[in-house]
Amino acid sequence: MAEALKTAEIPFMEDEPMALHTTFRVGGEAPVFIEPRSEEEAVAAAKYCRQYEKPVFYLGRGSNLLVSDDPLPLAVLHLGKSYNRLCLTAPGEITAQSGALLTDLCRMARDEGLSGLEFAYGIPGSVGGGVYMNAGAYGGELKDIVTTVRYLDEEGNLRQASGEELAFSYRHSMFSGRQYLILSAVFRLHPGKKEEISARMEDYMERRRSKQPLEYGSAGSTFKRPEGAYASALIDQCGLKGYTVGCAQVSEKHAGFVINRGGATCAQIKAVMAHVTKTVKEQTGFQLEPEVRFLP
């Protein structure tokens, strides 16, 4: 497959450490790490993976991902900084390539005097990853503003989905658990005053800075919110703040975050998560589910 990528002049690297591409800062090597610069290159790279029967994982910013310490048995197709164009395509409408950062999308909306994205300012993910999991914060979710998504299906067909087809729910979309490559999304926003939009964005960012351990590697909120409770409150209630295995720890600042204090392994982070899940279940009866995705 490497020769095919070279011939097609699609950028890629071999034996690339995944720790460089995840916010947890852990992960073994990807044998082939592909970085398309256009939709055409992304479609071609996915085709080569099918043609050479190479399993592939589609990666955005890696902000909600825990990667094994071992070398990966699959290729990684990364839509990131080389695939991050943002464009005002109609009044009140921004189309974003999936590699664009949500924070950059929020800034563009603010600069255009468009409101509706403020809640996402500071979510450390890409547009593609955000759509995949219906990212949300502070009472807002992407489902409220995403109208259309362009994607590549498992057979290599270019498709679009909109409205109810997107099947958005809490941390879920039609893409969850499926081998679809999200290429771009359209966001429908409404006019607002730049000063007010900026003030709301800065308020949300300041809340993050004051409450979350942003100075450490993490995947944000590690567990989903269980019905009728909050994961962080349950973990705190069980006295688990500061619980540590190796260099992995339940944050002392925010119990909902498992953090890499520097040099943690995937195995250590998993051990912390397993202990938290077991202890919370035993002491409170609530079954916590990870919000983090595992690879492989």
PDB file of C-alpha atoms in Angstrom:
ATOM      1  CA  MET A   1       0.000   0.000   0.000  1.00  0.00           C
ATOM      2  CA  ALA A   2       2.896   2.353   0.698  1.00  0.00           C
ATOM      3  CA  GLU A   3       3.909   2.236  -2.971  1.00  0.00           C
ATOM      4  CA  ALA A   4       0.371   3.120  -4.054  1.00  0.00           C
ATOM      5  CA  LEU A   5       0.335   6.100  -1.691  1.00  0.00           C
ATOM      6  CA  LYS A   6       3.727   7.228  -2.987  1.00  0.00           C
ATOM      7  CA  THR A   7       2.587   6.953  -6.597  1.00  0.00           C
ATOM      8  CA  ALA A   8      -0.543   8.968  -5.803  1.00  0.00           C
ATOM      9  CA  GLU A   9       1.614  11.505  -3.901  1.00  0.00           C
ATOM     10  CA  ILE A  10      -0.578  11.237  -0.790  1.00  0.00           C
ATOM     11  CA  PRO A  11       1.456  12.210   2.300  1.00  0.00           C
ATOM     12  CA  PHE A  12       2.065   9.405   4.788  1.00  0.00           C
ATOM     13  CA  MET A  13       4.536   8.255   7.429  1.00  0.00           C
ATOM     14  CA  GLU A  14       5.530   4.787   8.570  1.00  0.00           C
ATOM     15  CA  ASP A  15       5.819   3.592  12.178  1.00  0.00           C
ATOM     16  CA  GLU A  16       4.387   6.855  13.501  1.00  0.00           C
ATOM     17  CA  PRO A  17       3.959   7.079  17.329  1.00  0.00           C
ATOM     18  CA  MET A  18       0.307   7.643  18.162  1.00  0.00           C
ATOM     19  CA  ALA A  19       1.346   9.378  21.387  1.00  0.00           C
ATOM     20  CA  LEU A  20       2.092  12.383  19.160  1.00  0.00           C
ATOM     21  CA  HIS A  21      -1.478  12.455  17.888  1.00  0.00           C
ATOM     22  CA  THR A  22      -3.672  11.985  20.965  1.00  0.00           C
ATOM     23  CA  THR A  23      -4.417  14.403  23.797  1.00  0.00           C
ATOM     24  CA  PHE A  24      -3.803  11.582  26.308  1.00  0.00           C
ATOM     25  CA  ARG A  25      -0.218  11.543  24.902  1.00  0.00           C
ATOM     26  CA  VAL A  26      -0.070   7.755  24.873  1.00  0.00           C
ATOM     27  CA  GLY A  27      -0.144   5.136  22.147  1.00  0.00           C
ATOM     28  CA  GLY A  28       2.031   2.747  20.168  1.00  0.00           C
ATOM     29  CA  GLU A  29       3.126   3.096  16.558  1.00  0.00           C
ATOM     30  CA  ALA A  30       0.843   3.115  13.518  1.00  0.00           C
ATOM     31  CA  PRO A  31       2.495   1.144  10.680  1.00  0.00           C
ATOM     32  CA  VAL A  32       1.056   3.596   8.131  1.00  0.00           C
ATOM     33  CA  PHE A  33      -0.132   7.091   9.088  1.00  0.00           C
ATOM     34  CA  ILE A  34      -1.829   8.858   6.167  1.00  0.00           C
ATOM     35  CA  GLU A  35      -2.463  12.619   6.042  1.00  0.00           C
ATOM     36  CA  PRO A  36      -4.669  13.571   3.080  1.00  0.00           C
ATOM     37  CA  ARG A  37      -4.763  17.232   2.025  1.00  0.00           C
ATOM     38  CA  SER A  38      -8.024  17.112   0.090  1.00  0.00           C
ATOM     39  CA  GLU A  39     -11.253  15.177  -0.193  1.00  0.00           C
ATOM     40  CA  GLU A  40      -9.887  13.478  -3.318  1.00  0.00           C
ATOM     41  CA  GLU A  41      -6.797  12.266  -1.454  1.00  0.00           C
ATOM     42  CA  ALA A  42      -8.902  11.091   1.498  1.00  0.00           C
ATOM     43  CA  VAL A  43     -11.189   9.095  -0.804  1.00  0.00           C
ATOM     44  CA  ALA A  44      -8.201   7.606  -2.656  1.00  0.00           C
ATOM     45  CA  ALA A  45      -6.405   6.667   0.586  1.00  0.00           C
ATOM     46  CA  ALA A  46      -9.519   4.922   1.917  1.00  0.00           C
ATOM     47  CA  LYS A  47      -9.793   3.080  -1.415  1.00  0.00           C
ATOM     48  CA  TYR A  48      -6.204   1.846  -1.136  1.00  0.00           C
ATOM     49  CA  CYS A  49      -6.883   0.551   2.372  1.00  0.00           C
ATOM     50  CA  ARG A  50      -9.823  -1.473   1.040  1.00  0.00           C
ATOM     51  CA  GLN A  51      -7.885  -2.596  -2.045  1.00  0.00           C
ATOM     52  CA  TYR A  52      -4.952  -3.884   0.013  1.00  0.00           C
ATOM     53  CA  GLU A  53      -7.266  -5.232   2.736  1.00  0.00           C
ATOM     54  CA  LYS A  54      -5.610  -3.049   5.341  1.00  0.00           C
ATOM     55  CA  PRO A  55      -7.868  -2.261   8.328  1.00  0.00           C
ATOM     56  CA  VAL A  56      -8.002   1.500   8.838  1.00  0.00           C
ATOM     57  CA  PHE A  57      -8.911   3.863  11.656  1.00  0.00           C
ATOM     58  CA  TYR A  58     -10.149   7.380  10.901  1.00  0.00           C
ATOM     59  CA  LEU A  59      -8.525   9.906  13.237  1.00  0.00           C
ATOM     60  CA  GLY A  60      -9.316  13.528  13.996  1.00  0.00           C
ATOM     61  CA  ARG A  61      -7.500  15.334  16.783  1.00  0.00           C
ATOM     62  CA  GLY A  62      -7.387  12.233  18.999  1.00  0.00           C
ATOM     63  CA  SER A  63      -8.984  14.128  21.879  1.00  0.00           C
ATOM     64  CA  ASN A  64     -11.387  11.365  22.904  1.00  0.00           C
ATOM     65  CA  LEU A  65      -9.165   8.380  22.248  1.00  0.00           C
ATOM     66  CA  LEU A  66      -7.076   5.940  24.282  1.00  0.00           C
ATOM     67  CA  VAL A  67      -4.602   4.026  22.110  1.00  0.00           C
ATOM     68  CA  SER A  68      -2.911   0.748  23.053  1.00  0.00           C
ATOM     69  CA  ASP A  69       0.764   0.805  24.031  1.00  0.00           C
ATOM     70  CA  ASP A  70       1.454  -1.916  21.444  1.00  0.00           C
ATOM     71  CA  PRO A  71       2.050  -1.323  17.721  1.00  0.00           C
ATOM     72  CA  LEU A  72      -1.301  -1.001  15.963  1.00  0.00           C
ATOM     73  CA  PRO A  73      -2.523  -3.726  13.598  1.00  0.00           C
ATOM     74  CA  LEU A  74      -4.077  -1.145  11.263  1.00  0.00           C
ATOM     75  CA  ALA A  75      -3.434   1.970   9.210  1.00  0.00           C
ATOM     76  CA  VAL A  76      -4.478   5.399  10.464  1.00  0.00           C
ATOM     77  CA  LEU A  77      -6.033   7.972   8.142  1.00  0.00           C
ATOM     78  CA  HIS A  78      -5.673  11.358   9.801  1.00  0.00           C
ATOM     79  CA  LEU A  79      -7.790  14.333   8.779  1.00  0.00           C
ATOM     80  CA  GLY A  80      -6.118  17.190  10.622  1.00  0.00           C
ATOM     81  CA  LYS A  81      -4.259  20.429   9.904  1.00  0.00           C
ATOM     82  CA  SER A  82      -3.918  19.579   6.211  1.00  0.00           C
ATOM     83  CA  TYR A  83      -7.696  19.216   5.922  1.00  0.00           C
ATOM     84  CA  ASN A  84      -9.179  22.047   7.968  1.00  0.00           C
ATOM     85  CA  ARG A  85     -10.808  24.584   5.651  1.00  0.00           C
ATOM     86  CA  LEU A  86     -13.678  26.722   6.965  1.00  0.00           C
ATOM     87  CA  CYS A  87     -15.978  28.561   4.572  1.00  0.00           C
ATOM     88  CA  LEU A  88     -19.021  30.814   4.841  1.00  0.00           C
ATOM     89  CA  THR A  89     -21.253  29.110   2.256  1.00  0.00           C
ATOM     90  CA  ALA A  90     -24.526  31.020   2.802  1.00  0.00           C
ATOM     91  CA  PRO A  91     -25.889  33.662   5.188  1.00  0.00           C
ATOM     92  CA  GLY A  92     -25.695  32.110   8.662  1.00  0.00           C
ATOM     93  CA  GLU A  93     -24.057  28.928   7.342  1.00  0.00           C
ATOM     94  CA  ILE A  94     -20.490  27.685   7.755  1.00  0.00           C
ATOM     95  CA  THR A  95     -19.147  24.571   6.044  1.00  0.00           C
ATOM     96  CA  ALA A  96     -16.190  23.003   7.834  1.00  0.00           C
ATOM     97  CA  GLN A  97     -13.835  20.266   6.719  1.00  0.00           C
ATOM     98  CA  SER A  98     -13.660  17.552   9.356  1.00  0.00           C
ATOM     99  CA  GLY A  99     -10.049  18.240  10.333  1.00  0.00           C
ATOM    100  CA  ALA A 100     -10.834  21.801  11.449  1.00  0.00           C
ATOM    101  CA  LEU A 101     -10.666  22.368  15.196  1.00  0.00           C
ATOM    102  CA  LEU A 102     -13.946  23.181  16.927  1.00  0.00           C
ATOM    103  CA  THR A 103     -12.210  26.112  18.617  1.00  0.00           C
ATOM    104  CA  ASP A 104     -11.222  27.576  15.235  1.00  0.00           C
ATOM    105  CA  LEU A 105     -14.786  27.097  13.986  1.00  0.00           C
ATOM    106  CA  CYS A 106     -16.064  28.990  17.037  1.00  0.00           C
ATOM    107  CA  ARG A 107     -13.662  31.857  16.360  1.00  0.00           C
ATOM    108  CA  MET A 108     -14.778  32.120  12.738  1.00  0.00           C
ATOM    109  CA  ALA A 109     -18.435  32.185  13.781  1.00  0.00           C
ATOM    110  CA  ARG A 110     -17.678  34.962  16.265  1.00  0.00           C
ATOM    111  CA  ASP A 111     -15.779  36.981  13.647  1.00  0.00           C
ATOM    112  CA  GLU A 112     -18.722  36.644  11.255  1.00  0.00           C
ATOM    113  CA  GLY A 113     -21.182  37.736  13.952  1.00  0.00           C
ATOM    114  CA  LEU A 114     -22.834  34.309  14.117  1.00  0.00           C
ATOM    115  CA  SER A 115     -24.093  32.793  17.362  1.00  0.00           C
ATOM    116  CA  GLY A 116     -24.884  29.225  18.390  1.00  0.00           C
ATOM    117  CA  LEU A 117     -21.423  27.717  18.736  1.00  0.00           C
ATOM    118  CA  GLU A 118     -20.255  29.459  21.892  1.00  0.00           C
ATOM    119  CA  PHE A 119     -20.705  26.338  24.055  1.00  0.00           C
ATOM    120  CA  ALA A 120     -18.118  24.489  21.935  1.00  0.00           C
ATOM    121  CA  TYR A 121     -15.326  27.003  22.514  1.00  0.00           C
ATOM    122  CA  GLY A 122     -12.561  25.078  24.226  1.00  0.00           C
ATOM    123  CA  ILE A 123     -13.809  21.571  23.386  1.00  0.00           C
ATOM    124  CA  PRO A 124     -10.437  20.089  22.351  1.00  0.00           C
ATOM    125  CA  GLY A 125     -11.615  18.149  19.328  1.00  0.00           C
ATOM    126  CA  SER A 126     -12.041  18.419  15.579  1.00  0.00           C
ATOM    127  CA  VAL A 127     -15.236  18.919  13.611  1.00  0.00           C
ATOM    128  CA  GLY A 128     -15.235  15.284  12.484  1.00  0.00           C
ATOM    129  CA  GLY A 129     -14.741  13.895  15.972  1.00  0.00           C
ATOM    130  CA  GLY A 130     -17.302  16.314  17.372  1.00  0.00           C
ATOM    131  CA  VAL A 131     -19.927  15.241  14.853  1.00  0.00           C
ATOM    132  CA  TYR A 132     -19.098  11.558  15.394  1.00  0.00           C
ATOM    133  CA  MET A 133     -19.898  11.772  19.110  1.00  0.00           C
ATOM    134  CA  ASN A 134     -22.315  14.735  19.090  1.00  0.00           C
ATOM    135  CA  ALA A 135     -19.951  16.744  21.278  1.00  0.00           C
ATOM    136  CA  GLY A 136     -21.511  19.117  23.764  1.00  0.00           C
ATOM    137  CA  ALA A 137     -20.967  21.258  26.838  1.00  0.00           C
ATOM    138  CA  TYR A 138     -22.797  23.785  29.006  1.00  0.00           C
ATOM    139  CA  GLY A 139     -26.226  22.771  27.730  1.00  0.00           C
ATOM    140  CA  GLY A 140     -25.355  22.850  24.018  1.00  0.00           C
ATOM    141  CA  GLU A 141     -24.738  20.014  21.560  1.00  0.00           C
ATOM    142  CA  LEU A 142     -23.650  19.906  17.942  1.00  0.00           C
ATOM    143  CA  LYS A 143     -26.971  18.298  17.032  1.00  0.00           C
ATOM    144  CA  ASP A 144     -28.574  21.698  17.593  1.00  0.00           C
ATOM    145  CA  ILE A 145     -26.595  23.355  14.784  1.00  0.00           C
ATOM    146  CA  VAL A 146     -25.332  20.659  12.365  1.00  0.00           C
ATOM    147  CA  THR A 147     -27.643  20.406   9.351  1.00  0.00           C
ATOM    148  CA  THR A 148     -25.748  18.254   6.833  1.00  0.00           C
ATOM    149  CA  VAL A 149     -22.734  15.931   6.907  1.00  0.00           C
ATOM    150  CA  ARG A 150     -20.771  14.721   3.895  1.00  0.00           C
ATOM    151  CA  TYR A 151     -19.087  11.349   4.349  1.00  0.00           C
ATOM    152  CA  LEU A 152     -17.588   8.296   2.691  1.00  0.00           C
ATOM    153  CA  ASP A 153     -19.392   5.035   3.416  1.00  0.00           C
ATOM    154  CA  GLU A 154     -17.847   1.595   3.944  1.00  0.00           C
ATOM    155  CA  GLU A 155     -18.036   0.759   0.238  1.00  0.00           C
ATOM    156  CA  GLY A 156     -16.329   3.974  -0.821  1.00  0.00           C
ATOM    157  CA  ASN A 157     -19.434   5.884  -1.891  1.00  0.00           C
ATOM    158  CA  LEU A 158     -19.670   9.625  -1.244  1.00  0.00           C
ATOM    159  CA  ARG A 159     -22.884  10.409   0.614  1.00  0.00           C
ATOM    160  CA  GLN A 160     -24.697  13.149   2.524  1.00  0.00           C
ATOM    161  CA  ALA A 161     -26.932  12.871   5.567  1.00  0.00           C
ATOM    162  CA  SER A 162     -29.105  15.514   7.166  1.00  0.00           C
ATOM    163  CA  GLY A 163     -31.862  16.041   9.708  1.00  0.00           C
ATOM    164  CA  GLU A 164     -33.158  12.937  11.457  1.00  0.00           C
ATOM    165  CA  GLU A 165     -30.873  10.713   9.358  1.00  0.00           C
ATOM    166  CA  LEU A 166     -27.979  11.908  11.519  1.00  0.00           C
ATOM    167  CA  ALA A 167     -29.565  10.134  14.523  1.00  0.00           C
ATOM    168  CA  PHE A 168     -28.019  12.461  17.081  1.00  0.00           C
ATOM    169  CA  SER A 169     -28.451  11.651  20.755  1.00  0.00           C
ATOM    170  CA  TYR A 170     -26.285  11.948  23.872  1.00  0.00           C
ATOM    171  CA  ARG A 171     -22.676  11.379  22.702  1.00  0.00           C
ATOM    172  CA  HIS A 172     -23.960   9.444  19.695  1.00  0.00           C
ATOM    173  CA  SER A 173     -24.677   9.878  15.987  1.00  0.00           C
ATOM    174  CA  MET A 174     -25.364   7.700  12.945  1.00  0.00           C
ATOM    175  CA  PHE A 175     -21.571   7.457  12.554  1.00  0.00           C
ATOM    176  CA  SER A 176     -20.952   5.908  15.979  1.00  0.00           C
ATOM    177  CA  GLY A 177     -19.481   2.430  15.654  1.00  0.00           C
ATOM    178  CA  ARG A 178     -19.516   2.538  11.838  1.00  0.00           C
ATOM    179  CA  GLN A 179     -16.630   2.674   9.394  1.00  0.00           C
ATOM    180  CA  TYR A 180     -17.692   5.970   7.835  1.00  0.00           C
ATOM    181  CA  LEU A 181     -15.204   8.746   7.054  1.00  0.00           C
ATOM    182  CA  ILE A 182     -16.701  12.144   7.928  1.00  0.00           C
ATOM    183  CA  LEU A 183     -15.456  14.666   5.363  1.00  0.00           C
ATOM    184  CA  SER A 184     -17.284  17.903   6.188  1.00  0.00           C
ATOM    185  CA  ALA A 185     -20.267  19.335   8.043  1.00  0.00           C
ATOM    186  CA  VAL A 186     -22.579  22.301   7.575  1.00  0.00           C
ATOM    187  CA  PHE A 187     -23.430  24.425  10.623  1.00  0.00           C
ATOM    188  CA  ARG A 188     -26.547  26.622  10.708  1.00  0.00           C
ATOM    189  CA  LEU A 189     -26.146  29.600  13.039  1.00  0.00           C
ATOM    190  CA  HIS A 190     -27.999  32.844  13.741  1.00  0.00           C
ATOM    191  CA  PRO A 191     -26.904  36.496  13.796  1.00  0.00           C
ATOM    192  CA  GLY A 192     -25.584  37.945  17.031  1.00  0.00           C
ATOM    193  CA  LYS A 193     -23.480  40.796  18.332  1.00  0.00           C
ATOM    194  CA  LYS A 194     -19.769  40.034  18.191  1.00  0.00           C
ATOM    195  CA  GLU A 195     -19.135  41.515  21.631  1.00  0.00           C
ATOM    196  CA  GLU A 196     -21.813  39.355  23.264  1.00  0.00           C
ATOM    197  CA  ILE A 197     -20.684  36.221  21.415  1.00  0.00           C
ATOM    198  CA  SER A 198     -17.075  36.857  22.462  1.00  0.00           C
ATOM    199  CA  ALA A 199     -18.097  37.437  26.078  1.00  0.00           C
ATOM    200  CA  ARG A 200     -19.965  34.112  26.226  1.00  0.00           C
ATOM    201  CA  MET A 201     -17.029  32.282  24.643  1.00  0.00           C
ATOM    202  CA  GLU A 202     -14.569  33.730  27.120  1.00  0.00           C
ATOM    203  CA  ASP A 203     -16.900  32.905  30.007  1.00  0.00           C
ATOM    204  CA  TYR A 204     -17.038  29.247  28.942  1.00  0.00           C
ATOM    205  CA  MET A 205     -13.271  29.148  28.439  1.00  0.00           C
ATOM    206  CA  GLU A 206     -12.622  30.630  31.861  1.00  0.00           C
ATOM    207  CA  ARG A 207     -14.897  28.021  33.447  1.00  0.00           C
ATOM    208  CA  ARG A 208     -12.824  25.307  31.755  1.00  0.00           C
ATOM    209  CA  ARG A 209      -9.535  26.815  32.903  1.00  0.00           C
ATOM    210  CA  SER A 210     -10.702  27.176  36.510  1.00  0.00           C
ATOM    211  CA  LYS A 211     -12.294  23.725  36.867  1.00  0.00           C
ATOM    212  CA  GLN A 212     -10.449  21.386  34.503  1.00  0.00           C
ATOM    213  CA  PRO A 213      -6.841  20.066  34.611  1.00  0.00           C
ATOM    214  CA  LEU A 214      -5.934  21.458  31.202  1.00  0.00           C
ATOM    215  CA  GLU A 215      -2.219  21.374  31.976  1.00  0.00           C
ATOM    216  CA  TYR A 216      -2.161  17.552  31.811  1.00  0.00           C
ATOM    217  CA  GLY A 217      -2.792  15.074  29.015  1.00  0.00           C
ATOM    218  CA  SER A 218      -6.337  13.721  29.120  1.00  0.00           C
ATOM    219  CA  ALA A 219      -9.329  12.940  26.940  1.00  0.00           C
ATOM    220  CA  GLY A 220     -11.603  15.409  28.702  1.00  0.00           C
ATOM    221  CA  SER A 221     -14.499  13.840  30.572  1.00  0.00           C
ATOM    222  CA  THR A 222     -13.538  10.191  30.892  1.00  0.00           C
ATOM    223  CA  PHE A 223     -17.006   8.784  31.644  1.00  0.00           C
ATOM    224  CA  LYS A 224     -20.462   9.453  30.254  1.00  0.00           C
ATOM    225  CA  ARG A 225     -23.044  11.118  32.466  1.00  0.00           C
ATOM    226  CA  PRO A 226     -25.191   8.328  33.983  1.00  0.00           C
ATOM    227  CA  GLU A 227     -28.920   8.921  34.042  1.00  0.00           C
ATOM    228  CA  GLY A 228     -29.879  10.711  37.241  1.00  0.00           C
ATOM    229  CA  ALA A 229     -26.354  11.636  38.336  1.00  0.00           C
ATOM    230  CA  TYR A 230     -23.016  13.137  37.342  1.00  0.00           C
ATOM    231  CA  ALA A 231     -19.946  10.963  36.889  1.00  0.00           C
ATOM    232  CA  SER A 232     -17.566  13.466  38.510  1.00  0.00           C
ATOM    233  CA  ALA A 233     -19.784  13.825  41.602  1.00  0.00           C
ATOM    234  CA  LEU A 234     -20.045  10.046  42.020  1.00  0.00           C
ATOM    235  CA  ILE A 235     -16.280   9.599  41.683  1.00  0.00           C
ATOM    236  CA  ASP A 236     -15.634  12.387  44.186  1.00  0.00           C
ATOM    237  CA  GLN A 237     -18.243  10.932  46.555  1.00  0.00           C
ATOM    238  CA  CYS A 238     -16.321   7.636  46.517  1.00  0.00           C
ATOM    239  CA  GLY A 239     -13.132   9.399  47.592  1.00  0.00           C
ATOM    240  CA  LEU A 240     -11.319   8.616  44.363  1.00  0.00           C
ATOM    241  CA  LYS A 241      -9.809  12.020  43.616  1.00  0.00           C
ATOM    242  CA  GLY A 242      -6.061  11.528  43.342  1.00  0.00           C
ATOM    243  CA  TYR A 243      -6.282   7.740  42.891  1.00  0.00           C
ATOM    244  CA  THR A 244      -3.113   6.827  40.996  1.00  0.00           C
ATOM    245  CA  VAL A 245      -1.640   3.923  39.047  1.00  0.00           C
ATOM    246  CA  GLY A 246       1.866   4.689  37.811  1.00  0.00           C
ATOM    247  CA  CYS A 247       1.631   8.091  36.125  1.00  0.00           C
ATOM    248  CA  ALA A 248      -2.137   7.896  35.513  1.00  0.00           C
ATOM    249  CA  GLN A 249      -4.409   9.592  38.027  1.00  0.00           C
ATOM    250  CA  VAL A 250      -7.958  10.670  38.777  1.00  0.00           C
ATOM    251  CA  SER A 251      -7.488  14.436  38.690  1.00  0.00           C
ATOM    252  CA  GLU A 252      -7.476  16.151  42.073  1.00  0.00           C
ATOM    253  CA  LYS A 253      -8.914  19.225  40.358  1.00  0.00           C
ATOM    254  CA  HIS A 254     -11.840  17.541  38.564  1.00  0.00           C
ATOM    255  CA  ALA A 255     -12.834  13.964  39.436  1.00  0.00           C
ATOM    256  CA  GLY A 256     -14.357  13.407  35.989  1.00  0.00           C
ATOM    257  CA  PHE A 257     -10.911  13.529  34.365  1.00  0.00           C
ATOM    258  CA  VAL A 258      -8.356  10.746  34.308  1.00  0.00           C
ATOM    259  CA  ILE A 259      -5.040  12.430  33.509  1.00  0.00           C
ATOM    260  CA  ASN A 260      -1.560  11.556  32.311  1.00  0.00           C
ATOM    261  CA  ARG A 261       0.799  13.203  34.781  1.00  0.00           C
ATOM    262  CA  GLY A 262       3.695  12.506  32.404  1.00  0.00           C
ATOM    263  CA  GLY A 263       4.847   9.143  31.107  1.00  0.00           C
ATOM    264  CA  ALA A 264       1.615   7.215  31.744  1.00  0.00           C
ATOM    265  CA  THR A 265       0.839   4.153  29.646  1.00  0.00           C
ATOM    266  CA  CYS A 266      -2.454   3.045  28.182  1.00  0.00           C
ATOM    267  CA  ALA A 267      -2.419   0.096  30.608  1.00  0.00           C
ATOM    268  CA  GLN A 268      -2.092   2.444  33.600  1.00  0.00           C
ATOM    269  CA  ILE A 269      -4.941   4.681  32.407  1.00  0.00           C
ATOM    270  CA  LYS A 270      -7.139   1.623  31.848  1.00  0.00           C
ATOM    271  CA  ALA A 271      -6.299   0.361  35.345  1.00  0.00           C
ATOM    272  CA  VAL A 272      -7.417   3.669  36.874  1.00  0.00           C
ATOM    273  CA  MET A 273     -10.640   3.613  34.840  1.00  0.00           C
ATOM    274  CA  ALA A 274     -11.367   0.011  35.841  1.00  0.00           C
ATOM    275  CA  HIS A 275     -10.865   0.778  39.542  1.00  0.00           C
ATOM    276  CA  VAL A 276     -13.114   3.846  39.317  1.00  0.00           C
ATOM    277  CA  THR A 277     -15.856   1.899  37.536  1.00  0.00           C
ATOM    278  CA  LYS A 278     -15.727  -0.963  40.052  1.00  0.00           C
ATOM    279  CA  THR A 279     -15.651   1.303  43.123  1.00  0.00           C
ATOM    280  CA  VAL A 280     -18.485   3.565  41.950  1.00  0.00           C
ATOM    281  CA  LYS A 281     -20.646   0.530  41.147  1.00  0.00           C
ATOM    282  CA  GLU A 282     -19.996  -1.055  44.552  1.00  0.00           C
ATOM    283  CA  GLN A 283     -20.535   2.122  46.571  1.00  0.00           C
ATOM    284  CA  THR A 284     -23.335   3.867  44.664  1.00  0.00           C
ATOM    285  CA  GLY A 285     -24.957   1.305  42.370  1.00  0.00           C
ATOM    286  CA  PHE A 286     -24.293   3.455  39.283  1.00  0.00           C
ATOM    287  CA  GLN A 287     -22.607   1.792  36.313  1.00  0.00           C
ATOM    288  CA  LEU A 288     -20.219   4.243  34.678  1.00  0.00           C
ATOM    289  CA  GLU A 289     -19.570   3.900  30.955  1.00  0.00           C
ATOM    290  CA  PRO A 290     -16.453   5.316  29.299  1.00  0.00           C
ATOM    291  CA  GLU A 291     -16.876   8.328  27.054  1.00  0.00           C
ATOM    292  CA  VAL A 292     -13.380   7.607  25.736  1.00  0.00           C
ATOM    293  CA  ARG A 293     -12.955   5.412  22.660  1.00  0.00           C
ATOM    294  CA  PHE A 294     -10.382   2.625  22.716  1.00  0.00           C
ATOM    295  CA  LEU A 295      -8.043   1.728  19.852  1.00  0.00           C
ATOM    296  CA  PRO A 296      -7.885  -1.009  18.799  1.00  0.00           C
TER     297      PRO A 296
END
